[in-house]
Coordinates of C-alpha atoms and ligand atoms in Angstrom, one line a residue:
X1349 CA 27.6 -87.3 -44.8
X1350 CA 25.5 -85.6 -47.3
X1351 CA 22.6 -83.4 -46.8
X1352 CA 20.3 -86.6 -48.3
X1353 CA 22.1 -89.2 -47.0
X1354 CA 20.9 -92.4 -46.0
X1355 CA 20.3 -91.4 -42.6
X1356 CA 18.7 -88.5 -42.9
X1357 CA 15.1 -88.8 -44.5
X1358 CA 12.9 -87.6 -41.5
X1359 CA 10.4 -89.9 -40.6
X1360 CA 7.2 -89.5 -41.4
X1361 CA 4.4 -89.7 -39.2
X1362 CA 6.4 -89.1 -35.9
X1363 CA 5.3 -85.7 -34.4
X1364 CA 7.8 -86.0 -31.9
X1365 CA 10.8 -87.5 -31.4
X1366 CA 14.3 -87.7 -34.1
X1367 CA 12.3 -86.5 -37.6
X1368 CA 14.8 -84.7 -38.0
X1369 CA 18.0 -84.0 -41.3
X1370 CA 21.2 -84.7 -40.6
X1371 CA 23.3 -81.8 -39.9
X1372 CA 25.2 -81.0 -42.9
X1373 CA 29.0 -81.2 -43.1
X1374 CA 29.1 -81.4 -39.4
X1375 CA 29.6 -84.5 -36.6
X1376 CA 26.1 -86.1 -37.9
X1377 CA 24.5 -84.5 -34.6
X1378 CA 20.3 -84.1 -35.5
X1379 CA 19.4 -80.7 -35.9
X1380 CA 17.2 -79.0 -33.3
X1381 CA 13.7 -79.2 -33.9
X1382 CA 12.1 -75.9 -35.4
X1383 CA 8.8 -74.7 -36.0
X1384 CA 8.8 -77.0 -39.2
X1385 CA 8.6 -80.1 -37.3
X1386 CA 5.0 -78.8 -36.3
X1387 CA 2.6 -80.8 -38.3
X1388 CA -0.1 -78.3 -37.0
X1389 CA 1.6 -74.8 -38.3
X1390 CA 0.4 -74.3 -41.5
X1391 CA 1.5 -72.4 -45.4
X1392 CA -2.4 -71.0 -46.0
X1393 CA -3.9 -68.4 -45.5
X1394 CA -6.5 -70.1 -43.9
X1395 CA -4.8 -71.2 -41.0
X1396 CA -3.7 -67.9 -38.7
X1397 CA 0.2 -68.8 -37.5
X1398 CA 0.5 -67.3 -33.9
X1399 CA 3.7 -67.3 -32.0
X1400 CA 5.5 -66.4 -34.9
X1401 CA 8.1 -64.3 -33.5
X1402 CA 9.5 -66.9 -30.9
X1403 CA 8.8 -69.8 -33.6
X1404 CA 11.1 -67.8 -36.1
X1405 CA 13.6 -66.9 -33.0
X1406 CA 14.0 -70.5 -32.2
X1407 CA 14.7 -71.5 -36.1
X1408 CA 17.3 -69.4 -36.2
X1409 CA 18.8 -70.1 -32.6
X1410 CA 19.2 -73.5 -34.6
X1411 CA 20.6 -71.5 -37.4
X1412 CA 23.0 -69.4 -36.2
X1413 CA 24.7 -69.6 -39.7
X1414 CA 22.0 -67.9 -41.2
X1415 CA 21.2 -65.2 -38.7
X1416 CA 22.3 -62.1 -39.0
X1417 CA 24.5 -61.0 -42.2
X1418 CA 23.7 -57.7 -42.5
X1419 CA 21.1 -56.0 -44.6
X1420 CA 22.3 -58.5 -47.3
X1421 CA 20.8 -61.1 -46.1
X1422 CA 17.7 -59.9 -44.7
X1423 CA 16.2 -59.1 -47.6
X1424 CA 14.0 -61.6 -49.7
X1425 CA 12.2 -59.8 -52.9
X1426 CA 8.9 -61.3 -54.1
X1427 CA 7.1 -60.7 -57.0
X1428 CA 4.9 -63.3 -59.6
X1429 CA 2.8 -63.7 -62.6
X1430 CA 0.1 -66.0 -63.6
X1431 CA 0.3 -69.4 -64.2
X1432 CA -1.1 -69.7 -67.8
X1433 CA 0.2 -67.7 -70.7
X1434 CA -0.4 -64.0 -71.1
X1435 CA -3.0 -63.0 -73.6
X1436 CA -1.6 -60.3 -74.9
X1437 CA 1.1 -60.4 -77.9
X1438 CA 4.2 -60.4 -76.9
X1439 CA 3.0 -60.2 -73.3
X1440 CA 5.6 -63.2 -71.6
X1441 CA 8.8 -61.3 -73.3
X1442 CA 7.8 -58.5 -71.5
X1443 CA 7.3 -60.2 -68.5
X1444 CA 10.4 -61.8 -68.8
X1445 CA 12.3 -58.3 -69.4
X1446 CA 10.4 -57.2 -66.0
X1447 CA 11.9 -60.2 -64.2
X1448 CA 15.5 -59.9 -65.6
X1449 CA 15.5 -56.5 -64.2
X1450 CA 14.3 -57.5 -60.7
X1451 CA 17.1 -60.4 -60.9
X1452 CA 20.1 -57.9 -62.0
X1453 CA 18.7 -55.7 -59.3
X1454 CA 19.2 -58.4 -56.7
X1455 CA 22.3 -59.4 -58.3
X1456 CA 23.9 -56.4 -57.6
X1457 CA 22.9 -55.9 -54.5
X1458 CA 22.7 -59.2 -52.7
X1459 CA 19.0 -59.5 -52.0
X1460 CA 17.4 -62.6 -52.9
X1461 CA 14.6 -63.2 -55.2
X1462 CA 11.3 -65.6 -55.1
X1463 CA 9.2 -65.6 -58.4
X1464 CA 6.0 -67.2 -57.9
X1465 CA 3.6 -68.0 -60.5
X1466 CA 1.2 -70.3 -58.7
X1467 CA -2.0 -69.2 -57.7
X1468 CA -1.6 -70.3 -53.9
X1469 CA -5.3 -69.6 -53.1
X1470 CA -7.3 -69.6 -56.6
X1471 CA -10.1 -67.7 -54.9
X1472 CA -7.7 -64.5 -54.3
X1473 CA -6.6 -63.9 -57.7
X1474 CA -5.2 -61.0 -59.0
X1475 CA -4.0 -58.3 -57.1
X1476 CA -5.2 -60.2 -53.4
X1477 CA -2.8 -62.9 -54.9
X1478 CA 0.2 -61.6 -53.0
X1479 CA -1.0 -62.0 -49.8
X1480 CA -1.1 -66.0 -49.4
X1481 CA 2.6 -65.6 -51.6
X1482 CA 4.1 -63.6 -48.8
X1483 CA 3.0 -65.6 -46.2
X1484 CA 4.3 -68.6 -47.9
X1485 CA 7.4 -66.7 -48.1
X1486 CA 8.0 -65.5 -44.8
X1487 CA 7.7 -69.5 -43.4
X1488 CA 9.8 -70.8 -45.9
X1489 CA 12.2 -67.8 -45.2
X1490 CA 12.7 -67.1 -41.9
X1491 CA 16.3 -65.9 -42.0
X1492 CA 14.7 -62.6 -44.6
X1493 CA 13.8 -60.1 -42.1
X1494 CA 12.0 -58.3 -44.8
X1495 CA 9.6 -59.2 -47.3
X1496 CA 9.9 -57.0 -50.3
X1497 CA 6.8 -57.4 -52.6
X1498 CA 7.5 -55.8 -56.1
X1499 CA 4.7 -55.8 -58.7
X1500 CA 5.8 -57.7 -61.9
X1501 CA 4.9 -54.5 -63.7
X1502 CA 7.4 -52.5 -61.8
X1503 CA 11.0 -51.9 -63.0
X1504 CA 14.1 -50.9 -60.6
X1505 CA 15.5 -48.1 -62.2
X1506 CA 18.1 -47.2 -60.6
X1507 CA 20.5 -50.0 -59.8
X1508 CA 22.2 -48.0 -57.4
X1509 CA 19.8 -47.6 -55.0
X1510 CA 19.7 -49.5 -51.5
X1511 CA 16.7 -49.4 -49.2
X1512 CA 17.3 -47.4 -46.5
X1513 CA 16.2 -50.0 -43.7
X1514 CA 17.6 -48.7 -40.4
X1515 CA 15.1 -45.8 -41.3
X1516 CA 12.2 -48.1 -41.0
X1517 CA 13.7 -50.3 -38.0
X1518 CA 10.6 -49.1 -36.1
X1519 CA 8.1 -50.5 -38.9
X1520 CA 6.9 -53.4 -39.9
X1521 CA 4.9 -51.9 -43.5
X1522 CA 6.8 -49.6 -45.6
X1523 CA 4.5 -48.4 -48.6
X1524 CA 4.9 -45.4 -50.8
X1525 CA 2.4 -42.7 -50.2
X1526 CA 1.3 -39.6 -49.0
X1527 CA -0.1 -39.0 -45.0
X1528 CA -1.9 -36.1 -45.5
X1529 CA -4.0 -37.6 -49.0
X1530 CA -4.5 -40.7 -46.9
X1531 CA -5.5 -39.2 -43.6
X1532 CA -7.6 -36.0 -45.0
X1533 CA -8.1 -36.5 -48.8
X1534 CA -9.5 -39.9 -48.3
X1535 CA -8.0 -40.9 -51.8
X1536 CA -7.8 -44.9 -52.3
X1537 CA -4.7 -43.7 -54.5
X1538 CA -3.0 -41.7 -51.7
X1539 CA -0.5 -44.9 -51.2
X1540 CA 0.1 -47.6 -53.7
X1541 CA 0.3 -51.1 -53.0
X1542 CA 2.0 -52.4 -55.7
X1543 CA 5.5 -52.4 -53.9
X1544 CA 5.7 -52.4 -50.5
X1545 CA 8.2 -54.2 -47.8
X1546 CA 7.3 -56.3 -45.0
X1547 CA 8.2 -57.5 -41.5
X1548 CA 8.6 -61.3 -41.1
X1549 CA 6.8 -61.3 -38.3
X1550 CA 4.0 -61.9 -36.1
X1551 CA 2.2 -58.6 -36.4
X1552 CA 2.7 -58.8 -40.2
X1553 CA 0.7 -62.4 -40.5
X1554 CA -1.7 -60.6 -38.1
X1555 CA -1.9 -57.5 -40.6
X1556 CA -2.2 -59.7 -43.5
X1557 CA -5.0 -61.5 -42.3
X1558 CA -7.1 -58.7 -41.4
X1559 CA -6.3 -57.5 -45.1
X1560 CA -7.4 -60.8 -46.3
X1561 CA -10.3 -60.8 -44.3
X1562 CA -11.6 -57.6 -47.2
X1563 CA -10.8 -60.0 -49.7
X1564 CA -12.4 -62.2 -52.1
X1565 CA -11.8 -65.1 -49.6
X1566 CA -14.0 -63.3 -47.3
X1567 CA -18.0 -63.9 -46.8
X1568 CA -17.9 -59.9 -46.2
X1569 CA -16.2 -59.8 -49.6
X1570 CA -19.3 -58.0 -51.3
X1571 CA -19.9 -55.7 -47.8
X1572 CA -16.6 -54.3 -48.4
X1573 CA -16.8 -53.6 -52.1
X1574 CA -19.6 -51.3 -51.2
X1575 CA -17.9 -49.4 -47.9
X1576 CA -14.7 -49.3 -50.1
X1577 CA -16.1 -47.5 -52.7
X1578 CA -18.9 -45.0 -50.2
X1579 CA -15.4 -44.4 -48.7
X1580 CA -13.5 -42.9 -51.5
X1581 CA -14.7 -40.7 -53.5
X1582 CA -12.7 -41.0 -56.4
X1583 CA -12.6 -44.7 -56.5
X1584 CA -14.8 -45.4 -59.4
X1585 CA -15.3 -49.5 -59.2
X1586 CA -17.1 -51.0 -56.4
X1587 CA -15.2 -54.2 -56.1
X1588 CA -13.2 -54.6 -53.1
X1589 CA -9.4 -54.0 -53.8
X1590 CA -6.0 -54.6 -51.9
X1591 CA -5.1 -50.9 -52.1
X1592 CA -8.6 -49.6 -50.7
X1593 CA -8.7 -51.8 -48.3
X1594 CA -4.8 -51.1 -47.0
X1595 CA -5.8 -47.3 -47.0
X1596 CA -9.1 -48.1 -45.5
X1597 CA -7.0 -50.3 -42.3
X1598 CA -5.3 -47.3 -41.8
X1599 CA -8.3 -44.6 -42.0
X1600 CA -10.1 -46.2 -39.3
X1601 CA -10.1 -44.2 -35.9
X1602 CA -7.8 -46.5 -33.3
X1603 CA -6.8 -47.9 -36.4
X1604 CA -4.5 -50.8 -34.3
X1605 CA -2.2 -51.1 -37.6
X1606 CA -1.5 -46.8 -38.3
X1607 CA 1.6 -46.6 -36.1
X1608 CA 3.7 -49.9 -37.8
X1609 CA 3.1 -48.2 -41.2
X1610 CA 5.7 -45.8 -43.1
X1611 CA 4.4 -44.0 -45.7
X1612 CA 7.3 -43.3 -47.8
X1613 CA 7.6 -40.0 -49.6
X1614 CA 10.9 -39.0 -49.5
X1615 CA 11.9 -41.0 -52.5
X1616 CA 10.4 -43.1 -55.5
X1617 CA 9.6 -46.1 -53.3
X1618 CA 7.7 -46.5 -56.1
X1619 CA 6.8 -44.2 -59.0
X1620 CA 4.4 -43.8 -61.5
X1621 CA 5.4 -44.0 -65.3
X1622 CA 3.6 -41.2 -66.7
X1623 CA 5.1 -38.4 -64.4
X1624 CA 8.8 -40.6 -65.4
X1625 CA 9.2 -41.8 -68.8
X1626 CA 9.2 -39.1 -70.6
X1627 CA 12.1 -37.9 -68.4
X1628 CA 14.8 -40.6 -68.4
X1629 CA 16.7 -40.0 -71.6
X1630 CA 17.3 -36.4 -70.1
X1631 CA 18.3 -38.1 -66.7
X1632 CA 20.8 -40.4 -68.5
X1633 CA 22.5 -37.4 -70.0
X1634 CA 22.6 -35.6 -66.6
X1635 CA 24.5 -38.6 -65.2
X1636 CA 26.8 -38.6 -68.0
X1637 CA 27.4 -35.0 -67.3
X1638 CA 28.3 -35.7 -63.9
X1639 CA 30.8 -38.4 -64.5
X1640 CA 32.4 -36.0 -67.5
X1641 CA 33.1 -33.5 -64.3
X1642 CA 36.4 -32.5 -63.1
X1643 CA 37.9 -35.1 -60.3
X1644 CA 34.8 -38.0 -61.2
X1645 CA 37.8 -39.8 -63.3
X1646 CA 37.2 -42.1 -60.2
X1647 CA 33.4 -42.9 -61.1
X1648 CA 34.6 -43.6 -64.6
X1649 CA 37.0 -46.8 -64.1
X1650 CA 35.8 -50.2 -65.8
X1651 CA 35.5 -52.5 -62.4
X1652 CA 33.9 -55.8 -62.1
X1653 CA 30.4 -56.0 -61.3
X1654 CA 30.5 -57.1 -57.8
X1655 CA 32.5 -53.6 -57.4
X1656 CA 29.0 -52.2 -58.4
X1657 CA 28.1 -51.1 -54.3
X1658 CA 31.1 -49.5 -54.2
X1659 CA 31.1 -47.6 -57.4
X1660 CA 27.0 -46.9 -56.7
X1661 CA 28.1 -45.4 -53.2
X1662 CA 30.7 -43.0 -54.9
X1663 CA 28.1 -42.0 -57.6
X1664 CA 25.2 -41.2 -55.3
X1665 CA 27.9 -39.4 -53.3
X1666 CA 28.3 -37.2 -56.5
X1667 CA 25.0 -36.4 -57.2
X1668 CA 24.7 -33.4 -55.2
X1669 CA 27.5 -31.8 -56.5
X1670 CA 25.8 -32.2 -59.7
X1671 CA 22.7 -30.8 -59.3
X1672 CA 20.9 -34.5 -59.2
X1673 CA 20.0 -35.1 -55.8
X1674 CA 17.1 -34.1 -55.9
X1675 CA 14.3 -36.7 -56.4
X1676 CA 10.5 -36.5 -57.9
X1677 CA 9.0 -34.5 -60.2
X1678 CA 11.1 -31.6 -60.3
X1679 CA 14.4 -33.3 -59.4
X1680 CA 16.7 -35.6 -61.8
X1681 CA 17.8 -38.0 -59.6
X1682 CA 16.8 -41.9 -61.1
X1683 CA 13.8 -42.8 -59.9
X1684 CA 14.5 -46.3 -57.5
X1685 CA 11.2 -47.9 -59.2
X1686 CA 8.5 -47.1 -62.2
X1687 CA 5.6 -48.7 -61.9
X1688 CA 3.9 -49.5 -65.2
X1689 CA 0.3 -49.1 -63.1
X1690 CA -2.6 -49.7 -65.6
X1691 CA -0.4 -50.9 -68.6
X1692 CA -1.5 -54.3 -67.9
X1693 CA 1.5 -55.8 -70.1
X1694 CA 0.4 -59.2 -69.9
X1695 CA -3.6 -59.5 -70.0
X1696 CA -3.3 -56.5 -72.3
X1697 CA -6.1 -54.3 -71.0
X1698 CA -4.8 -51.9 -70.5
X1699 CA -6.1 -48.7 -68.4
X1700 CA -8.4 -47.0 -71.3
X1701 CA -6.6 -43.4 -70.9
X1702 CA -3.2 -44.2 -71.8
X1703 CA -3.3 -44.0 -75.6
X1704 CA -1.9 -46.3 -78.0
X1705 CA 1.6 -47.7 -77.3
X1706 CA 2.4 -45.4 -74.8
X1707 CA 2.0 -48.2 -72.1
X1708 CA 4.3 -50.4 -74.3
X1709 CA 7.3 -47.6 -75.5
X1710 CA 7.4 -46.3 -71.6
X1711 CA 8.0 -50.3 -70.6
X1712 CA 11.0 -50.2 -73.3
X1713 CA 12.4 -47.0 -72.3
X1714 CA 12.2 -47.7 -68.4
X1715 CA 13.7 -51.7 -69.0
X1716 CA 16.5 -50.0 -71.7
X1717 CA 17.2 -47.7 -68.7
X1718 CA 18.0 -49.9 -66.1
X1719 CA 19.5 -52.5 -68.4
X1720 CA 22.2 -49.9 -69.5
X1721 CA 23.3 -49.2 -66.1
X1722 CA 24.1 -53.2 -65.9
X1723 CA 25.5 -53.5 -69.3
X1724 CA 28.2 -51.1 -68.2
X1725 CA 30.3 -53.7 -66.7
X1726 CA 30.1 -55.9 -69.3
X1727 CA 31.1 -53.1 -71.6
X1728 CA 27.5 -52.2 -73.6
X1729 CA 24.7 -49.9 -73.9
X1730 CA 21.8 -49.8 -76.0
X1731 CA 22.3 -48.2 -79.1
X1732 CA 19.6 -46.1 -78.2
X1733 CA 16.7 -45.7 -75.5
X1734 CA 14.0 -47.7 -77.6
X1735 CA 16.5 -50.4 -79.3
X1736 CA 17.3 -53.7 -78.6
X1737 CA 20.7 -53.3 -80.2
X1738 CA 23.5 -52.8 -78.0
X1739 CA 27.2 -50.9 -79.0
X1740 CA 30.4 -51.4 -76.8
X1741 CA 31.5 -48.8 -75.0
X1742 CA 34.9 -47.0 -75.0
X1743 CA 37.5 -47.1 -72.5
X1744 CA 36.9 -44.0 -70.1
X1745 CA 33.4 -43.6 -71.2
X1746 CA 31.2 -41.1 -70.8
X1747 CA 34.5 -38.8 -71.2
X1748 CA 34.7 -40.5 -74.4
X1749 CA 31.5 -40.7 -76.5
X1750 CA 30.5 -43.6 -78.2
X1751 CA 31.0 -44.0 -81.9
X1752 CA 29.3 -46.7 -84.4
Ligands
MN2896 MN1 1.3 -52.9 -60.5

């Protein structure tokens, strides 16, 4: 009996009762009723979800196949563009490059990964756009434990990085920033928004919808544009915005959402390009370095790419004993993400202070970057860190350098 067999249309209209699929591959038994066959519980924004937690505990009672699995399967990335072609010349290849990284990225490493590019709720465009995304998301997805919004402007670049999730077990909002700019510089830049991961669960519909409620959306959208912007000094724009406003939730004395929150800063949870680009051809040739080492023969052997966790443990193993473990400004260790804040690659307007092509040639060196490090197993580079040719490699490369 398949999955849309004869039997098993649900029936419509019947808000109790058997509206239910047949059970795939098994005896034909109806599967237990879920949260889904509530004609009340809603996908918008404008219709709060409560009971969440037991609603998503109860799906996946009735889907013991898909519970558990590890950090694997817990993890569902979600990132989007518009609907409508980008303005800007050239503007959808680049977008496309951004979302081949994000898929090898989850390739490798066994996340899964939601591209949207509908506008869910028209009236929060731009960057409030996520929010009614994720909470599609996390009630079409209630096996992902974790939400993991990534900007479509930010690249992964380095493909051997895993999130460190049992560090944030006692989260539910992981974003990268800074405590002490956020609770005593009062910066609306002391965190960034543009990558962050999320809960699936009740207090994270909750948060959301207290974040929305600063939003476009909002009849207080206008009141908040103005406290937003008497709030931070340095924010020069009094429109309200998702990052104000998340730094702003967290600001307020009694703040209910402050102890849920992780401000990342140990590592580049998310980085910004200008303090990175210029750096990565030097990091590629530290890396090389390190596998040319005596005894790293090991880190050197051709595999096949779903080897890569394996291999990517062994290398970040080696990293110390090369000098690169260090991360940030000072250190050489790959940066996990670089966000391309500002650059703007599809409208094109870009942040007036970055000159020239500087947004563009930083885009080609980050995406060259990371696309090397997958090439590898299928036995390329780029010829160099701004072309779009590719060379084979050798066998036993880096020991061997490449020749063409
Ligand atoms: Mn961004």
């Amino acid at each position: 009996e398949g999955y849309y067999g004869d039997g098993a249309v649900p029936s419509s209209g019947s808000g109790s009762g058997s509206s239910s699929v047949g059970a795939a591959g098994g005896g034909g038994g109806a599967a237990a009723h879920t949260f889904y066959d509530d004609p009340a519980l809603a996908y918008t924004v404008d219709r709060p979800i409560t009971g969440w937690d037991e609603k998503r505990a109860g799906w996946l009672r009735a889907h013991p196949e898909f519970a558990g699995g590890g950090e694997k399967g817990r993890v569902l990335m979600v990132s989007g563009s518009q609907p409508t072609p980008c303005r800007s010349p050239g503007g959808d290849h680049t977008l496309m490059r951004l979302l081949k990284n994000k898929a090898d990225y989850c390739r490798l490493h066994g996340v899964q990964l939601l591209y949207n590019m509908a506008l869910l709720r028209p009236s929060m465009d731009r960057y409030w756009a996520k929010i009614p995304v994720i909470r599609a998301a996390m009630v079409a997805h209630p096996e992902a434990e974790w939400v993991w919004w990534v900007d479509s402007d930010a690249v992964l670049t380095d493909m051997d990085f895993r999130l460190p999730l049992r560090r944030y077990r006692a989260h539910n909002l992981v974003v990268h920033g800074w405590p002490s700019l956020v609770f005593e510089a009062s910066s609306w830049t002391s965190l960034n928004a543009g990558v962050f991961l999320i809960r699936n669960c009740q207090w994270s519909l909750d948060f959301m919808d207290a974040w929305a409620a600063m939003g476009p959306d909002s009849p207080d959208y206008q009141h908040w544009g103005a406290v937003l912007k008497s709030t931070f000094k340095d924010k020069v724009f009094d429109e309200s915005d998702d990052q104000s406003a998340l730094v702003y939730m967290l600001l307020q004395e009694g703040s209910r959402w402050r102890d849920k929150v992780f401000l990342e800063s140990g590592y580049y949870f998310e980085g910004y390009w200008m303090e990175i680009v210029g750096r990565l051809a030097n990091m590629t040739e530290r890396y090389e370095a390190m596998e040319r080492r005596p005894g790293a023969a090991a880190l050197r052997r051709r595999h096949a790419e779903r080897e890569h966790a394996e291999y990517a443990v062994a290398r970040n193993a080696a990293l110390g004993g090369a000098g690169l473990a260090e991360t940030g400004v000072h250190g050489w260790r790959r940066p996990f993400v670089t966000h391309f804040t500002g650059c703007q690659p599809c409208s094109g307007q870009r942040n007036e202070h970055y000159s020239g092509d500087s947004c563009d040639q930083g885009m080609r060196r980050a995406l060259n970057f990371a696309d090397d490090q997958v090439l590898r197993a299928y036995g390329f580079r780029h010829a160099s860190s701004l072309s779009d040719d590719v060379q084979p490699l050798p066998f036993d490369y880096p020991a061997k350098a490449v020749t063409s």
